[in-house]
Amino acid sequence: MSHSKRTLRQLFTGPSHSLLLLVVMGCVIGVVAGLVMASFIALLNLVLGRLNGETLEDFESLSMGWRFGLPILGSCLLILLYRFTPKSAQSVGLVYVLERLQFGRGRLPLANTLFQFVAALISLGSGHSVGREGPAVQMGSGVASLLGQYTDRPPSQLRLLVGCGTAAAISAAFNTPLAGVLFAMEVVLMEYSILGFAPIIASAITASAFTGSLLGTHSILTPTRLSLADYGDIPSLLMTGVWVGIVAVLFHYLVRLFLRFPVKSRAVRLLLAGFITGSLALFVPQILGSGYDTINATLADQLPVLLLLLVLGAKLVATAAAIGFGVPGGQIAPMLMLGVCAGGIAGALVPGGSEPGLYALLGMAAMMGAMLHAPLAAIATVLELSLSAEAMFPAMTVVLTANLVCQHGFRQPSLILTLLKQQGRLLQTHPLRAALAQRYLSELAHFEFIIVDLGATEQKRPPEHDSIATLIEQPALWLVIRQQEQCYLLKKSVLEQAYQQHESEQLPTLNELLTPLLKDNLQLMELSEDASLLTGFKIIQKEDIRGFLIPIGQQGLGLVTRRRLVKMLTSDEAMY
């Protein structure tokens, strides 16, 4: 190991429960994620600037041929990218991050992060109806995961660092640190923890400050001061929430329709997405790209109702096609545009004295909250965009109503869960099972044991394992006995007691003394890789085993006893 690598490991190696260490790592992640996002934003702006001029998102100024052909060209480039990229590196986006958190111990490969960087540039630069949030989460989480793996963090901390990367990327991309923190905890980690807040906040504010120093002011959405005119407008707020909730349900149905489209070829599906988007853009060019210019215009009440209705319908189809056909990009920006159009329509039609721009802002938050089941992150977005706490009451009213309509009225799951289910992955949503699925056996493992291989010859077995007396003198508490293809767990005191009780003048061999002690209920299960606590409990529920042997990185094999696993649920022993 090189001196620099050893120094870095030592710098970030400390007690696993050290809050200060996690905060420092959060700051490092914020700087690195900020640098990655600044590079991505600069390259994306360069591409959009060559196409649309200084306005970047002004796809409306393109000719008819470019409106139709640009998304198709983007699809062709994506097909080529997929063709020359290993299949293992092609899984990307927010859905992939969540899948790796629950089923991959939070380990995100570098190749997938690099693929996401290039694929997102192509998708966003060619006008596909996707956003930069999914790629931002993938890239920020990838950076954080690589740092955690490099410094040998346990799986639970690796998971927390992925949350830091998510918050840093969202904060850097949109200059919204509070929304980044809540998005990371509500959507990605799906939990709020006292230990998690400090590192994630540190990561978000570091990324926002660092990216701001590199790019200057880079807010994508224009902050606007909007507030409720009168509490008499509450019925209008409730109607807006119901309307946006129905739009969210319709969008969910359309996404599932395209997901189930009877074409398996990735190339054909990408071309179909490009063709649908290009065809709609001939008549409604506002649907191309993330649509931030349209969002800002709607918030400023610059678009008529009929145009908003037309954009809403076309954007619903184009975005559902992009998501359903697998265009690599984010889902949140299109959701915000759908919500702002739906809210703007409601603001122009419902009675009351509040500005239509307020309803557009509330619709944006309600759509995001309803589709992702993330009401707090959605409300935080309103707070950071409205620059006024007065917008909190109407925001909570509309977001709550839309969530109730979508989640309970029509029983729609989160869009992320729908996309994972399509891939054959089911996230645990029950609180206890989810908590167990997010922690790993390696976090309970210890190394106070000696492995004795009874099948090894005397020449292959270590000398200290040939002498029973020498073996007993070893400081370890446990003996792991290998016999043929089975492993057994034995307390060293049991061996010592059997040795002392042996009355024969001829001392027994190690095999002769140990073999009678190996009972079926002392068997260990040796796993080929780390497993979640939920998996561990399922195994011991079915198998009468004493515990697990699991590989733990450079540390080798770790031992998790059945008693320690059960004790974890019944004692105050910390997980970190």
Coordinates of C-alpha atoms in Angstrom, one line a residue:
M1 CA 0.0 0.0 0.0
S2 CA 1.4 3.4 -1.0
H3 CA 2.3 6.0 1.7
S4 CA -0.4 8.4 0.5
K5 CA -3.1 5.8 0.5
R6 CA -2.0 4.6 4.0
T7 CA -2.1 8.2 5.3
L8 CA -5.6 8.7 3.9
R9 CA -6.9 5.5 5.5
Q10 CA -5.3 6.5 8.8
L11 CA -6.9 9.9 8.6
F12 CA -10.4 8.5 8.2
T13 CA -10.0 5.5 10.4
G14 CA -11.3 5.9 13.9
P15 CA -14.0 4.8 16.2
S16 CA -17.0 3.8 14.1
H17 CA -19.3 5.8 16.4
S18 CA -17.3 9.0 16.1
L19 CA -19.6 11.8 15.1
L20 CA -16.8 14.2 14.4
L21 CA -15.2 11.8 12.0
L22 CA -18.5 11.4 10.1
V23 CA -18.9 15.2 9.9
V24 CA -15.4 15.6 8.5
M25 CA -16.2 12.9 5.9
G26 CA -19.4 14.7 5.1
C27 CA -17.5 17.9 4.4
V28 CA -15.0 16.0 2.2
I29 CA -17.9 14.5 0.3
G30 CA -19.4 17.9 -0.1
V31 CA -16.3 19.3 -1.7
V32 CA -15.8 16.3 -4.1
A33 CA -19.5 16.1 -5.0
G34 CA -19.5 19.8 -5.5
L35 CA -16.6 19.6 -7.9
V36 CA -18.2 16.8 -9.8
M37 CA -21.5 18.6 -10.1
A38 CA -19.8 21.9 -11.1
S39 CA -18.1 20.0 -13.9
F40 CA -21.3 18.4 -15.0
I41 CA -23.3 21.7 -14.9
A42 CA -20.5 23.5 -16.8
L43 CA -20.4 20.9 -19.6
L44 CA -24.3 20.7 -19.8
N45 CA -24.5 24.5 -20.0
L46 CA -21.9 24.4 -22.8
V47 CA -24.0 21.9 -24.8
L48 CA -27.3 23.8 -24.2
G49 CA -25.6 27.1 -24.9
R50 CA -24.5 25.8 -28.3
L51 CA -28.0 24.8 -29.1
N52 CA -30.2 27.5 -27.5
G53 CA -27.9 30.4 -26.9
E54 CA -27.6 32.2 -23.5
T55 CA -31.1 31.2 -22.4
L56 CA -29.9 27.5 -22.3
E57 CA -33.4 26.0 -21.9
D58 CA -35.0 27.9 -24.8
F59 CA -35.7 24.9 -27.0
E60 CA -38.7 26.9 -28.4
S61 CA -36.3 28.9 -30.6
L62 CA -35.2 25.8 -32.5
S63 CA -36.5 25.1 -36.0
M64 CA -39.1 22.4 -36.5
G65 CA -36.6 20.0 -37.8
W66 CA -34.4 20.3 -34.8
R67 CA -37.3 20.0 -32.4
F68 CA -38.3 16.7 -34.0
G69 CA -34.8 15.3 -34.7
L70 CA -32.9 16.3 -31.6
P71 CA -34.5 13.8 -29.2
I72 CA -34.1 11.1 -31.8
L73 CA -30.4 12.0 -32.3
G74 CA -30.0 11.8 -28.5
S75 CA -31.6 8.3 -28.5
C76 CA -29.1 7.2 -31.2
L77 CA -26.2 8.4 -29.2
L78 CA -27.5 6.7 -26.1
I79 CA -27.9 3.4 -28.1
L80 CA -24.2 3.7 -29.1
L81 CA -23.2 4.4 -25.5
Y82 CA -25.1 1.4 -24.2
R83 CA -23.6 -0.7 -27.0
F84 CA -20.0 0.0 -26.0
T85 CA -20.5 0.0 -22.2
P86 CA -20.3 -3.2 -20.1
K87 CA -23.8 -4.3 -19.0
S88 CA -22.7 -4.2 -15.3
A89 CA -22.1 -0.4 -15.6
Q90 CA -25.4 0.4 -17.3
S91 CA -27.6 0.6 -14.2
V92 CA -27.9 4.2 -13.0
G93 CA -30.1 6.8 -11.4
L94 CA -32.0 7.3 -8.2
V95 CA -33.6 3.9 -8.5
Y96 CA -30.2 2.2 -8.8
V97 CA -28.9 4.1 -5.7
L98 CA -31.8 2.8 -3.6
E99 CA -31.4 -0.7 -5.0
R100 CA -27.7 -0.7 -4.0
L101 CA -28.5 0.7 -0.6
Q102 CA -30.8 -2.2 0.3
F103 CA -29.4 -5.0 -1.8
G104 CA -25.7 -4.0 -2.4
R105 CA -24.6 -2.7 1.1
G106 CA -24.3 0.8 -0.3
R107 CA -21.5 -0.1 -2.7
L108 CA -21.7 2.0 -5.9
P109 CA -19.1 1.1 -8.6
L110 CA -17.1 3.8 -10.3
A111 CA -18.0 2.6 -13.7
N112 CA -21.7 3.2 -13.2
T113 CA -21.1 6.7 -11.9
L114 CA -19.0 7.5 -15.0
F115 CA -21.6 6.1 -17.3
Q116 CA -24.3 8.2 -15.6
F117 CA -22.2 11.3 -16.1
V118 CA -22.0 10.8 -19.9
A119 CA -25.5 9.4 -20.4
A120 CA -27.1 12.3 -18.5
L121 CA -25.2 14.8 -20.6
I122 CA -26.6 13.2 -23.8
S123 CA -30.2 12.9 -22.4
L124 CA -30.4 16.4 -21.1
G125 CA -28.5 18.0 -24.0
S126 CA -30.8 16.3 -26.6
G127 CA -34.0 17.6 -25.0
H128 CA -35.4 14.4 -23.6
S129 CA -38.0 15.0 -20.9
V130 CA -35.8 14.1 -17.9
G131 CA -34.1 16.0 -15.1
R132 CA -30.6 16.4 -13.7
E133 CA -31.6 15.3 -10.1
G134 CA -31.3 11.5 -10.7
P135 CA -27.9 11.9 -12.3
A136 CA -26.9 14.3 -9.5
V137 CA -27.9 11.7 -6.8
Q138 CA -26.1 8.9 -8.7
M139 CA -22.9 11.0 -9.0
G140 CA -22.9 12.4 -5.5
S141 CA -23.8 9.0 -4.0
G142 CA -21.1 7.3 -6.1
V143 CA -18.4 9.7 -4.9
A144 CA -19.5 9.2 -1.3
S145 CA -19.7 5.4 -1.6
L146 CA -16.2 5.2 -3.1
L147 CA -14.7 7.3 -0.3
G148 CA -16.5 5.0 2.3
Q149 CA -15.2 1.9 0.6
Y150 CA -11.7 3.3 0.4
T151 CA -11.7 4.0 4.1
D152 CA -13.3 0.7 5.1
R153 CA -16.4 2.1 6.6
P154 CA -19.0 -0.4 7.9
P155 CA -22.2 -0.9 5.8
S156 CA -24.4 1.3 8.1
Q157 CA -21.9 4.2 7.8
L158 CA -21.5 3.6 4.1
R159 CA -25.2 4.0 3.8
L160 CA -25.1 7.2 5.7
L161 CA -22.3 8.5 3.5
V162 CA -24.4 7.8 0.4
G163 CA -27.0 10.0 2.1
C164 CA -24.3 12.7 2.4
G165 CA -23.5 12.4 -1.3
T166 CA -27.2 12.7 -2.2
A167 CA -27.6 15.9 -0.1
A168 CA -24.4 17.3 -1.5
A169 CA -25.4 16.7 -5.1
I170 CA -28.9 18.1 -4.8
S171 CA -27.5 21.1 -2.9
A172 CA -24.8 21.7 -5.5
A173 CA -27.1 21.3 -8.5
F174 CA -29.9 23.5 -7.3
N175 CA -28.5 25.6 -4.5
T176 CA -31.1 24.3 -2.1
P177 CA -29.2 22.7 0.9
L178 CA -32.3 22.2 3.1
A179 CA -34.2 20.4 0.4
G180 CA -31.1 18.3 -0.3
V181 CA -30.9 17.3 3.4
L182 CA -34.6 16.3 3.6
F183 CA -34.5 14.6 0.2
A184 CA -31.6 12.5 1.2
M185 CA -33.2 11.4 4.5
E186 CA -36.8 11.1 3.3
V187 CA -36.4 9.6 -0.2
V188 CA -33.0 7.9 -0.2
L189 CA -32.3 6.8 3.3
M190 CA -36.1 6.6 4.2
E191 CA -35.4 7.4 7.8
Y192 CA -34.5 10.3 10.1
S193 CA -31.7 9.7 12.6
I194 CA -30.0 11.9 15.1
L195 CA -26.6 10.6 14.0
G196 CA -27.4 11.2 10.3
F197 CA -28.4 14.9 10.5
A198 CA -25.0 16.4 11.3
P199 CA -22.9 14.7 8.5
I200 CA -25.6 15.2 5.9
I201 CA -26.1 18.9 6.8
A202 CA -22.3 19.4 6.7
S203 CA -22.2 17.7 3.3
A204 CA -25.0 19.8 1.9
I205 CA -23.7 23.2 3.0
T206 CA -20.2 22.4 2.0
A207 CA -21.3 21.4 -1.5
S208 CA -23.5 24.5 -1.9
A209 CA -20.7 26.9 -0.8
F210 CA -18.0 25.1 -2.8
T211 CA -20.1 25.0 -6.0
G212 CA -21.1 28.6 -5.5
S213 CA -17.5 29.6 -5.3
L214 CA -16.8 27.9 -8.6
L215 CA -19.9 28.8 -10.6
G216 CA -21.2 31.9 -8.8
T217 CA -24.9 32.3 -8.5
H218 CA -26.5 29.3 -10.3
S219 CA -30.0 29.0 -9.0
I220 CA -32.0 27.2 -11.7
L221 CA -35.4 28.2 -10.4
T222 CA -35.9 31.9 -9.8
P223 CA -36.8 32.7 -6.2
T224 CA -40.2 34.4 -6.0
R225 CA -42.0 35.9 -3.0
L226 CA -45.5 34.5 -2.9
S227 CA -47.9 34.2 0.0
L228 CA -51.6 33.4 0.7
A229 CA -53.8 36.5 0.3
D230 CA -56.5 35.3 2.8
Y231 CA -57.5 32.3 4.8
G232 CA -60.7 32.4 2.9
D233 CA -58.7 30.8 0.0
I234 CA -58.4 27.5 2.0
P235 CA -61.2 25.8 -0.1
S236 CA -59.2 26.7 -3.2
L237 CA -56.1 25.2 -1.7
L238 CA -57.9 22.0 -1.0
M239 CA -59.3 21.9 -4.6
T240 CA -55.8 22.5 -5.9
G241 CA -54.5 19.6 -3.8
V242 CA -57.1 17.2 -5.1
W243 CA -56.5 18.3 -8.7
V244 CA -52.7 17.9 -8.5
G245 CA -53.2 14.5 -6.8
I246 CA -55.3 13.3 -9.7
V247 CA -52.7 14.5 -12.2
A248 CA -50.1 12.5 -10.2
V249 CA -52.2 9.4 -10.4
L250 CA -52.7 9.9 -14.1
F251 CA -48.9 10.3 -14.5
H252 CA -48.3 7.1 -12.5
Y253 CA -50.7 5.1 -14.8
L254 CA -48.9 6.5 -17.9
V255 CA -45.5 5.5 -16.6
R256 CA -46.7 1.9 -15.9
L257 CA -48.2 1.8 -19.4
F258 CA -44.9 2.6 -21.0
L259 CA -43.0 0.2 -18.6
R260 CA -45.3 -2.6 -19.8
F261 CA -45.0 -1.7 -23.5
P262 CA -44.5 -5.1 -25.3
V263 CA -41.0 -4.3 -26.7
K264 CA -37.9 -5.7 -25.0
S265 CA -35.2 -4.2 -27.2
R266 CA -33.5 -1.3 -25.4
A267 CA -32.6 0.3 -28.8
V268 CA -36.2 0.3 -30.0
R269 CA -37.5 1.6 -26.7
L270 CA -35.0 4.5 -26.7
L271 CA -35.9 5.3 -30.3
L272 CA -39.6 5.3 -29.4
A273 CA -39.0 7.7 -26.6
G274 CA -37.1 10.0 -28.9
F275 CA -39.8 9.8 -31.6
I276 CA -42.7 10.5 -29.1
T277 CA -40.8 13.5 -27.6
G278 CA -39.8 14.9 -31.0
S279 CA -43.3 14.5 -32.4
L280 CA -44.9 16.3 -29.4
A281 CA -42.2 19.0 -29.5
L282 CA -43.3 20.0 -33.0
F283 CA -46.4 21.5 -31.5
V284 CA -45.4 22.1 -27.9
P285 CA -41.6 22.8 -27.8
Q286 CA -41.8 23.7 -24.1
I287 CA -41.7 20.0 -23.2
L288 CA -38.1 19.6 -24.4
G289 CA -35.5 19.3 -21.6
S290 CA -36.1 19.9 -17.9
G291 CA -38.3 22.9 -18.6
Y292 CA -36.9 25.3 -16.0
D293 CA -37.6 28.3 -18.2
T294 CA -41.3 27.2 -18.5
I295 CA -41.4 26.7 -14.7
N296 CA -40.0 30.2 -14.0
A297 CA -42.4 31.8 -16.5
T298 CA -45.4 30.0 -14.9
L299 CA -44.3 31.1 -11.4
A300 CA -44.2 34.7 -12.8
D301 CA -47.8 34.2 -14.3
Q302 CA -46.6 34.8 -17.8
L303 CA -48.3 31.8 -19.6
P304 CA -52.0 31.6 -20.5
V305 CA -54.2 28.8 -19.2
L306 CA -54.7 27.1 -22.6
L307 CA -51.0 26.9 -23.1
L308 CA -50.5 25.5 -19.7
L309 CA -53.1 22.9 -20.3
L310 CA -51.4 21.9 -23.6
V311 CA -48.0 21.8 -22.0
L312 CA -49.4 19.7 -19.2
G313 CA -50.9 17.1 -21.5
A314 CA -47.8 16.8 -23.8
K315 CA -45.4 16.8 -20.9
L316 CA -47.3 14.0 -19.2
V317 CA -46.9 11.7 -22.2
A318 CA -43.3 12.7 -23.0
T319 CA -42.1 12.3 -19.5
A320 CA -43.9 9.0 -18.9
A321 CA -42.3 7.7 -22.2
A322 CA -38.9 8.8 -21.2
I323 CA -39.1 7.1 -17.8
G324 CA -41.0 4.0 -19.0
F325 CA -38.6 3.4 -21.9
G326 CA -35.5 3.9 -19.8
V327 CA -33.9 7.2 -20.9
P328 CA -31.2 7.7 -18.3
G329 CA -32.1 10.9 -16.4
G330 CA -33.9 12.2 -13.4
Q331 CA -37.7 12.3 -12.7
I332 CA -38.0 15.2 -10.4
A333 CA -37.6 18.2 -12.8
P334 CA -40.4 16.8 -15.1
M335 CA -42.5 16.3 -12.0
L336 CA -41.9 19.9 -11.0
M337 CA -42.9 21.1 -14.4
L338 CA -46.1 19.0 -14.4
G339 CA -46.9 20.3 -10.9
V340 CA -46.3 23.9 -11.8
C341 CA -48.5 23.6 -14.9
A342 CA -51.3 21.9 -13.0
G343 CA -51.0 24.5 -10.2
G344 CA -51.0 27.4 -12.7
I345 CA -54.2 26.0 -14.2
A346 CA -55.8 25.8 -10.8
G347 CA -54.6 29.3 -9.9
A348 CA -56.3 30.7 -12.9
L349 CA -59.6 28.9 -12.3
V350 CA -60.2 28.7 -8.6
P351 CA -61.8 31.6 -6.7
G352 CA -59.8 33.7 -4.3
G353 CA -57.5 36.6 -4.1
S354 CA -54.1 34.8 -4.1
E355 CA -51.8 35.1 -7.1
P356 CA -51.9 32.3 -9.7
G357 CA -48.1 32.1 -9.3
L358 CA -48.6 30.9 -5.7
Y359 CA -50.8 28.0 -6.9
A360 CA -48.2 27.2 -9.5
L361 CA -45.5 27.0 -6.7
L362 CA -47.8 24.9 -4.5
G363 CA -48.6 22.6 -7.4
M364 CA -45.0 22.0 -8.0
A365 CA -44.4 20.9 -4.4
A366 CA -47.6 18.9 -4.3
M367 CA -46.7 16.9 -7.4
M368 CA -43.2 16.1 -6.1
G369 CA -44.6 15.1 -2.7
A370 CA -47.3 12.9 -4.2
M371 CA -45.1 11.1 -6.6
L372 CA -42.2 10.4 -4.3
H373 CA -44.1 10.3 -1.0
A374 CA -41.7 13.0 0.2
P375 CA -43.9 15.8 1.7
L376 CA -41.2 17.4 3.8
A377 CA -38.7 17.6 1.0
A378 CA -41.4 19.1 -1.2
I379 CA -42.3 21.7 1.5
A380 CA -38.7 22.6 1.9
T381 CA -38.5 23.3 -1.8
V382 CA -41.3 25.8 -1.4
L383 CA -39.6 27.4 1.5
E384 CA -36.3 27.8 -0.4
L385 CA -37.9 29.1 -3.5
S386 CA -40.6 31.4 -2.0
L387 CA -38.1 33.1 0.4
S388 CA -41.0 33.4 2.8
A389 CA -42.3 31.4 5.7
E390 CA -45.8 32.7 4.9
A391 CA -45.9 30.1 2.1
M392 CA -45.6 27.2 4.5
F393 CA -49.3 27.1 5.6
P394 CA -50.7 26.9 2.0
A395 CA -47.8 24.5 1.0
M396 CA -48.6 22.1 3.8
T397 CA -52.3 22.2 3.0
V398 CA -51.9 21.5 -0.8
V399 CA -49.1 18.9 -0.3
L400 CA -51.0 17.0 2.3
T401 CA -54.2 16.9 0.2
A402 CA -52.4 15.7 -2.9
N403 CA -50.6 13.0 -0.9
L404 CA -53.9 11.8 0.5
V405 CA -55.5 11.6 -2.9
C406 CA -52.6 9.8 -4.5
Q407 CA -51.4 7.6 -1.7
H408 CA -54.6 6.7 0.1
G409 CA -57.4 7.6 -2.3
F410 CA -56.0 5.8 -5.3
R411 CA -53.4 3.7 -3.3
Q412 CA -50.5 4.6 -5.6
P413 CA -47.0 3.7 -4.3
S414 CA -44.0 6.0 -4.7
L415 CA -42.8 6.2 -8.3
I416 CA -39.4 4.9 -7.1
L417 CA -41.1 1.7 -5.7
T418 CA -42.9 1.2 -9.0
L419 CA -39.7 1.4 -11.0
L420 CA -37.9 -1.0 -8.6
K421 CA -40.8 -3.5 -8.7
Q422 CA -40.5 -3.4 -12.5
Q423 CA -36.9 -4.6 -12.0
G424 CA -38.0 -7.4 -9.7
R425 CA -36.8 -5.6 -6.6
L426 CA -39.1 -5.0 -3.6
L427 CA -37.9 -2.5 -1.0
Q428 CA -38.9 -3.2 2.6
T429 CA -41.5 -0.6 3.7
H430 CA -42.5 -2.0 7.1
P431 CA -40.6 0.0 9.7
L432 CA -39.0 -2.9 11.5
R433 CA -38.2 -5.0 8.5
A434 CA -36.8 -1.9 6.7
A435 CA -34.5 -1.2 9.7
L436 CA -33.2 -4.7 9.7
A437 CA -32.8 -4.7 5.9
Q438 CA -30.6 -1.6 6.1
R439 CA -28.1 -3.0 8.7
Y440 CA -25.7 -5.8 8.1
L441 CA -24.2 -8.8 9.9
S442 CA -20.7 -7.5 9.5
E443 CA -21.6 -4.7 11.9
L444 CA -22.0 -7.3 14.7
A445 CA -19.0 -9.4 13.8
H446 CA -16.0 -10.0 16.0
F447 CA -12.7 -11.7 15.5
E448 CA -12.0 -13.3 18.9
F449 CA -11.9 -16.9 17.5
I450 CA -9.4 -19.4 16.2
I451 CA -10.1 -21.5 13.2
V452 CA -9.1 -25.2 13.6
D453 CA -9.2 -27.3 10.4
L454 CA -9.5 -31.0 11.4
G455 CA -9.2 -32.0 7.8
A456 CA -5.8 -30.4 7.3
T457 CA -2.7 -32.5 7.6
E458 CA -0.2 -31.8 10.4
Q459 CA 2.1 -30.2 7.8
K460 CA -0.6 -27.7 6.7
R461 CA -2.0 -26.9 10.1
P462 CA -0.3 -24.2 12.2
P463 CA 1.9 -25.7 14.9
E464 CA -0.1 -24.0 17.7
H465 CA -3.2 -25.9 16.6
D466 CA -1.6 -29.3 16.9
S467 CA -0.9 -29.0 20.6
I468 CA -4.1 -29.1 22.7
A469 CA -2.4 -27.3 25.6
T470 CA -1.1 -24.6 23.3
L471 CA -4.5 -24.1 21.7
I472 CA -6.1 -23.8 25.1
E473 CA -3.7 -21.1 26.1
Q474 CA -4.7 -18.9 23.1
P475 CA -6.5 -15.7 24.2
A476 CA -9.5 -16.3 21.9
L477 CA -12.9 -17.1 23.4
W478 CA -14.2 -19.2 20.5
L479 CA -13.0 -22.1 18.4
V480 CA -14.3 -22.4 14.8
I481 CA -13.9 -26.1 13.9
R482 CA -13.8 -27.1 10.2
Q483 CA -14.6 -30.7 9.6
Q484 CA -15.0 -31.8 6.0
E485 CA -17.6 -29.3 4.6
Q486 CA -19.1 -28.3 7.9
C487 CA -18.1 -25.6 10.4
Y488 CA -18.9 -25.8 14.1
L489 CA -18.6 -23.2 16.9
L490 CA -17.2 -24.3 20.2
K491 CA -16.3 -22.3 23.3
K492 CA -12.7 -22.8 24.2
S493 CA -13.7 -23.5 27.8
V494 CA -15.6 -26.7 26.6
L495 CA -12.4 -28.0 25.0
E496 CA -10.5 -27.2 28.2
Q497 CA -13.0 -29.0 30.3
A498 CA -13.0 -32.1 28.1
Y499 CA -9.2 -32.1 28.1
Q500 CA -9.0 -31.9 31.9
Q501 CA -11.5 -34.7 32.3
H502 CA -9.6 -37.1 30.1
E503 CA -8.2 -39.9 32.3
S504 CA -6.3 -41.9 29.8
E505 CA -2.6 -42.0 30.2
Q506 CA -2.3 -41.7 26.4
L507 CA -3.2 -38.1 25.5
P508 CA -5.8 -37.9 22.8
T509 CA -5.1 -36.3 19.5
L510 CA -6.9 -33.0 18.6
N511 CA -9.2 -34.8 16.2
E512 CA -10.0 -37.5 18.8
L513 CA -10.8 -34.9 21.5
L514 CA -12.8 -32.5 19.3
T515 CA -14.9 -34.8 17.1
P516 CA -17.2 -36.1 20.0
L517 CA -17.9 -32.4 20.9
L518 CA -19.2 -31.4 17.5
K519 CA -23.0 -31.5 17.6
D520 CA -25.5 -30.6 14.9
N521 CA -26.8 -27.6 16.9
L522 CA -23.3 -26.1 17.0
Q523 CA -23.0 -25.7 13.2
L524 CA -22.1 -22.4 11.7
M525 CA -23.3 -21.2 8.3
E526 CA -20.4 -19.8 6.2
L527 CA -21.7 -17.1 3.8
S528 CA -20.0 -16.0 0.6
E529 CA -20.8 -12.4 1.2
D530 CA -22.2 -10.0 3.8
A531 CA -26.0 -10.2 4.4
S532 CA -28.5 -8.0 6.1
L533 CA -29.8 -8.5 9.6
L534 CA -33.2 -9.3 8.1
T535 CA -31.7 -12.1 6.0
G536 CA -29.8 -13.4 9.1
F537 CA -33.0 -13.5 11.1
K538 CA -34.8 -15.4 8.3
I539 CA -32.0 -17.9 8.2
I540 CA -31.9 -18.6 12.0
Q541 CA -35.7 -18.9 12.0
K542 CA -35.4 -21.8 9.6
E543 CA -32.1 -23.3 10.5
D544 CA -30.9 -24.5 13.9
I545 CA -27.4 -23.0 13.6
R546 CA -25.1 -21.3 16.1
G547 CA -24.2 -18.4 13.9
F548 CA -22.5 -17.1 10.8
L549 CA -19.0 -16.8 9.3
I550 CA -18.9 -13.9 6.9
P551 CA -16.1 -12.3 4.8
I552 CA -15.3 -8.7 5.9
G553 CA -13.0 -6.9 3.4
Q554 CA -9.4 -7.0 4.4
Q555 CA -10.1 -8.1 7.9
G556 CA -10.9 -11.7 6.7
L557 CA -13.6 -13.8 8.2
G558 CA -15.8 -12.4 11.0
L559 CA -18.0 -14.3 13.4
V560 CA -21.6 -13.4 14.3
T561 CA -23.2 -15.7 16.9
R562 CA -26.9 -16.4 17.1
R563 CA -26.9 -15.0 20.6
R564 CA -25.3 -11.7 19.5
L565 CA -27.8 -11.3 16.7
V566 CA -30.8 -11.8 19.0
K567 CA -29.2 -9.6 21.7
M568 CA -29.0 -6.8 19.2
L569 CA -32.8 -6.5 19.3
T570 CA -33.2 -6.9 23.0
S571 CA -30.4 -4.7 24.4
D572 CA -29.3 -1.1 24.2
E573 CA -26.1 -2.0 22.3
A574 CA -25.4 0.7 19.7
M575 CA -25.3 -0.2 16.0
Y576 CA -22.5 2.2 15.3

